[in-house]
Tab-separated table of C-alpha atoms in Angstrom:
chain	number	residue	atom	x	y	z
A	63	MET	CA	22.168	13.595	-6.323
A	64	VAL	CA	24.953	13.467	-8.910
A	65	ASP	CA	27.601	12.940	-6.224
A	66	PHE	CA	25.433	10.180	-4.751
A	67	TYR	CA	25.044	8.418	-8.137
A	68	GLU	CA	28.767	8.555	-8.761
A	69	LYS	CA	29.682	7.402	-5.247
A	70	GLU	CA	27.312	4.431	-5.524
A	71	GLY	CA	28.449	3.657	-9.076
A	72	TYR	CA	24.931	3.778	-10.530
A	73	GLY	CA	25.020	3.711	-14.301
A	74	ASP	CA	22.357	3.696	-16.973
A	75	ASP	CA	21.226	0.233	-15.950
A	76	LYS	CA	20.256	1.475	-12.482
A	77	ILE	CA	19.021	5.074	-12.672
A	78	LEU	CA	16.759	6.818	-15.166
A	79	TRP	CA	16.836	10.576	-15.013
A	80	SER	CA	15.388	13.247	-17.248
A	81	ALA	CA	17.516	16.091	-15.948
A	82	LEU	CA	20.646	17.093	-17.816
A	83	TRP	CA	23.696	15.359	-16.364
A	84	LYS	CA	26.721	14.275	-18.348
A	85	ASN	CA	24.758	14.517	-21.599
A	86	LYS	CA	22.298	11.849	-20.459
A	87	ARG	CA	19.114	13.872	-20.903
A	88	ILE	CA	16.126	11.897	-22.165
A	89	SER	CA	15.082	13.557	-25.392
A	90	GLU	CA	11.917	15.651	-25.170
A	91	LYS	CA	10.428	13.599	-28.004
A	92	TYR	CA	9.912	10.773	-25.488
A	93	HIS	CA	8.177	12.841	-22.816
A	94	TRP	CA	5.053	14.363	-24.317
A	95	PRO	CA	2.552	13.001	-26.820
A	96	SER	CA	2.202	14.740	-30.145
A	97	LYS	CA	-0.661	12.506	-31.262
A	98	ILE	CA	-3.070	10.218	-29.430
A	99	ASP	CA	-5.372	8.025	-31.482
A	100	GLU	CA	-6.710	4.474	-31.678
A	101	SER	CA	-3.286	3.210	-32.796
A	102	GLY	CA	-1.612	4.453	-29.641
A	103	ILE	CA	0.340	7.383	-28.273
A	104	LYS	CA	2.885	8.961	-30.605
A	105	HIS	CA	5.611	11.034	-29.022
A	106	GLY	CA	7.524	13.999	-30.355
A	107	SER	CA	8.059	13.258	-33.999
A	108	SER	CA	6.147	11.140	-36.480
A	109	ASP	CA	8.939	8.568	-36.637
A	110	LEU	CA	8.636	7.732	-32.937
A	111	ASP	CA	6.179	5.293	-31.378
A	112	ILE	CA	6.278	4.908	-27.600
A	113	SER	CA	5.074	1.321	-27.927
A	114	GLN	CA	8.303	0.353	-29.705
A	115	TYR	CA	10.560	-0.969	-26.948
A	116	ASN	CA	13.861	-0.092	-28.572
A	117	GLN	CA	12.908	3.568	-29.024
A	118	ASN	CA	11.605	4.458	-25.578
A	119	PRO	CA	14.015	4.819	-22.646
A	120	TYR	CA	11.071	4.763	-20.227
A	121	LEU	CA	10.512	1.131	-21.179
A	122	HIS	CA	13.960	0.233	-19.863
A	123	SER	CA	13.347	1.285	-16.253
A	124	TYR	CA	11.188	0.432	-13.266
A	125	VAL	CA	11.442	3.773	-11.454
A	126	GLU	CA	12.548	7.325	-12.222
A	127	VAL	CA	14.197	9.829	-9.907
A	128	VAL	CA	12.533	13.191	-10.551
A	129	THR	CA	14.359	16.271	-9.265
A	130	GLU	CA	12.804	19.701	-8.950
A	131	THR	CA	14.811	22.916	-8.941
A	132	ILE	CA	13.500	23.899	-5.502
A	133	TYR	CA	14.385	21.409	-2.797
A	134	ASP	CA	15.163	23.597	0.217
A	135	GLY	CA	11.582	24.000	1.451
A	136	SER	CA	11.365	27.675	0.499
A	137	ALA	CA	8.482	26.736	-1.807
A	138	ILE	CA	6.729	23.713	-3.226
A	139	GLN	CA	7.392	23.658	-6.930
A	140	ILE	CA	5.373	21.387	-9.189
A	141	SER	CA	6.840	21.694	-12.667
A	142	ASP	CA	6.294	19.488	-15.704
A	143	LYS	CA	8.811	16.946	-14.365
A	144	PRO	CA	6.547	14.576	-12.355
A	145	PHE	CA	3.994	14.466	-15.176
A	146	LYS	CA	6.474	12.873	-17.589
A	147	PRO	CA	6.690	9.599	-15.649
A	148	PHE	CA	2.915	9.700	-15.047
A	149	LEU	CA	2.407	9.862	-18.794
A	150	ASN	CA	5.008	7.161	-19.408
A	151	LEU	CA	3.611	4.674	-16.845
A	152	LEU	CA	6.534	4.924	-14.475
A	153	PRO	CA	6.623	5.285	-10.685
A	154	PHE	CA	9.078	7.834	-9.350
A	155	ILE	CA	10.887	9.201	-6.341
A	156	TYR	CA	10.233	12.931	-6.115
A	157	VAL	CA	13.267	14.940	-4.994
A	158	SER	CA	11.560	18.173	-4.030
A	159	SER	CA	10.478	20.197	-1.019
A	160	ALA	CA	8.606	18.373	1.733
A	161	GLY	CA	4.915	18.039	0.944
A	162	SER	CA	5.284	17.906	-2.838
A	163	LEU	CA	3.799	14.405	-3.143
A	164	GLU	CA	0.810	15.584	-1.122
A	165	VAL	CA	0.241	18.388	-3.626
A	166	LEU	CA	0.281	15.870	-6.499
A	167	LYS	CA	-2.262	13.768	-4.603
A	168	SER	CA	-4.456	16.854	-4.185
A	169	PHE	CA	-4.484	17.092	-8.009
A	170	GLY	CA	-6.033	13.612	-8.090
A	171	TYR	CA	-2.919	11.535	-8.823
A	172	LYS	CA	-2.047	8.373	-6.956
A	173	THR	CA	1.484	7.844	-5.724
A	174	PHE	CA	3.480	4.672	-5.193
A	175	GLY	CA	3.455	3.972	-1.454
A	176	SER	CA	3.001	0.251	-2.041
A	177	PHE	CA	6.360	0.190	-3.877
A	178	ILE	CA	8.306	3.234	-2.715
A	179	ASP	CA	8.680	4.361	0.894
A	180	GLU	CA	7.284	7.862	0.468
A	181	SER	CA	7.769	8.891	4.093
A	182	TYR	CA	10.564	11.171	2.854
A	183	ASP	CA	7.864	13.594	1.669
A	184	LYS	CA	6.955	14.408	5.279
A	185	ILE	CA	10.529	15.139	6.436
A	186	GLU	CA	11.045	18.908	6.763
A	187	ASP	CA	14.806	18.769	7.424
A	188	ASN	CA	16.471	18.892	3.967
A	189	LYS	CA	19.460	16.725	4.879
A	190	LYS	CA	17.345	14.072	6.593
A	191	ARG	CA	14.928	14.058	3.637
A	192	MET	CA	17.830	13.571	1.206
A	193	ASP	CA	19.273	10.786	3.373
A	194	LYS	CA	15.883	9.031	3.278
A	195	ILE	CA	15.597	9.491	-0.507
A	196	GLN	CA	19.087	8.118	-1.065
A	197	SER	CA	18.345	5.177	1.217
A	198	GLU	CA	15.234	4.406	-0.827
A	199	ILE	CA	17.150	4.648	-4.110
A	200	LYS	CA	19.728	2.201	-2.755
A	201	ARG	CA	16.988	-0.201	-1.652
A	202	LEU	CA	15.349	-0.152	-5.072
A	203	CYS	CA	18.640	-0.437	-6.970
A	204	ASN	CA	19.575	-3.479	-4.921
A	205	MET	CA	16.274	-5.284	-5.440
A	206	ASP	CA	16.188	-8.432	-7.503
A	207	ARG	CA	15.087	-7.673	-11.094
A	208	ASN	CA	12.397	-10.345	-10.986
A	209	GLU	CA	10.963	-8.798	-7.820
A	210	LEU	CA	11.043	-5.326	-9.403
A	211	HIS	CA	9.283	-6.712	-12.456
A	212	THR	CA	6.560	-8.373	-10.389
A	213	ILE	CA	5.971	-5.252	-8.275
A	214	TYR	CA	5.948	-2.971	-11.312
A	215	TYR	CA	3.314	-5.040	-13.090
A	216	SER	CA	1.225	-5.291	-9.928
A	217	MET	CA	0.869	-1.476	-10.146
A	218	ARG	CA	-0.477	-1.585	-13.707
A	219	ASP	CA	-3.929	-0.221	-12.808
A	220	LEU	CA	-2.452	2.634	-10.751
A	221	LEU	CA	-0.016	3.600	-13.530
A	222	ILE	CA	-2.770	3.560	-16.156
A	223	TYR	CA	-5.025	5.588	-13.843
A	224	ASN	CA	-2.348	8.317	-13.524
A	225	ARG	CA	-1.744	8.424	-17.284
A	226	ASN	CA	-5.457	8.669	-18.006
A	227	HIS	CA	-5.899	11.295	-15.277
A	228	PHE	CA	-3.178	13.417	-16.865
A	229	LEU	CA	-4.605	12.995	-20.371
A	230	GLU	CA	-8.093	13.913	-19.152
A	231	TYR	CA	-7.342	16.692	-16.644
A	232	GLY	CA	-3.645	17.498	-16.493
A	233	GLN	CA	-3.243	19.557	-19.628
A	234	ASP	CA	-6.318	21.659	-18.856
A	235	ARG	CA	-5.267	22.192	-15.240
A	236	VAL	CA	-1.923	23.661	-16.315
A	237	ARG	CA	-3.655	25.933	-18.822
A	238	GLU	CA	-6.272	27.029	-16.247
A	239	ASP	CA	-3.626	27.655	-13.562
A	240	PHE	CA	-1.642	29.802	-15.989
A	241	ILE	CA	-4.711	31.812	-16.988
A	242	ASN	CA	-5.576	32.325	-13.287
A	243	PHE	CA	-1.989	33.389	-12.584
A	244	LEU	CA	-2.081	35.941	-15.408
A	245	GLU	CA	-5.438	37.302	-14.251
A	246	LYS	CA	-4.180	37.717	-10.660
A	247	TRP	CA	-1.007	39.370	-11.937
A	248	ARG	CA	-3.013	41.812	-14.076
A	249	LEU	CA	-5.246	42.692	-11.112
A	250	SER	CA	-2.298	43.231	-8.774
A	251	SER	CA	-0.303	45.342	-11.217
A	252	GLY	CA	-3.121	47.475	-12.545
C-alpha cells in the first residue's frame, strides 16, 4: 500500500491511515473513548474532545484505509483496526484477507456498499484483490469533494448505527471472545 500511495502521490489531504508509516500514525488518544457522557465522547486524555474539529484527524477525512497484518488469506484476522473508524463515524476500505467484511457483518455491523465497491472482499486471489482495492482508492480520491461530502452525509444513519453497535456490544464481544479463548486454551493444555 505504501508503494501505491507514493506512486499515486497521495498525501495527507487524500489518505487517512492509522498504521505507522513515515511517522504519520494517528495518536491513540483519538481512537478510543475514555469517557462517554451527556456532553459527548471524550477520547484519550481529558484535554481532548472529539467534537472539536481542529483536534480530531477523523473529522478531516471521508474514508479510511484500514490494513490488517494478515492479508494473504492464510487466516481472517479481525483486530481492533476496523473498530476505530466505526467508533469515529468513518467508512473504510478493509485491506485484509478475503471474507473479512463478511465477518464484520456477522458481528452485526453494516458496511458501506452504497459508497464503496466492496466486491474486493470476495476476491480470493491476493493480487487481484489488491488491484481492486487500489482501483477503488483511486476512484474515491478522484471524486469531487462536494460529491464525497453529499455521499458521506447520506450515510449518517449507518455510521451512527455502527458507532452505537460498537458502544453497546463491541467491547463486551471482545472481552467474551478473549475469555472463551482462554477457557479453550486451558482445556486443551490441561
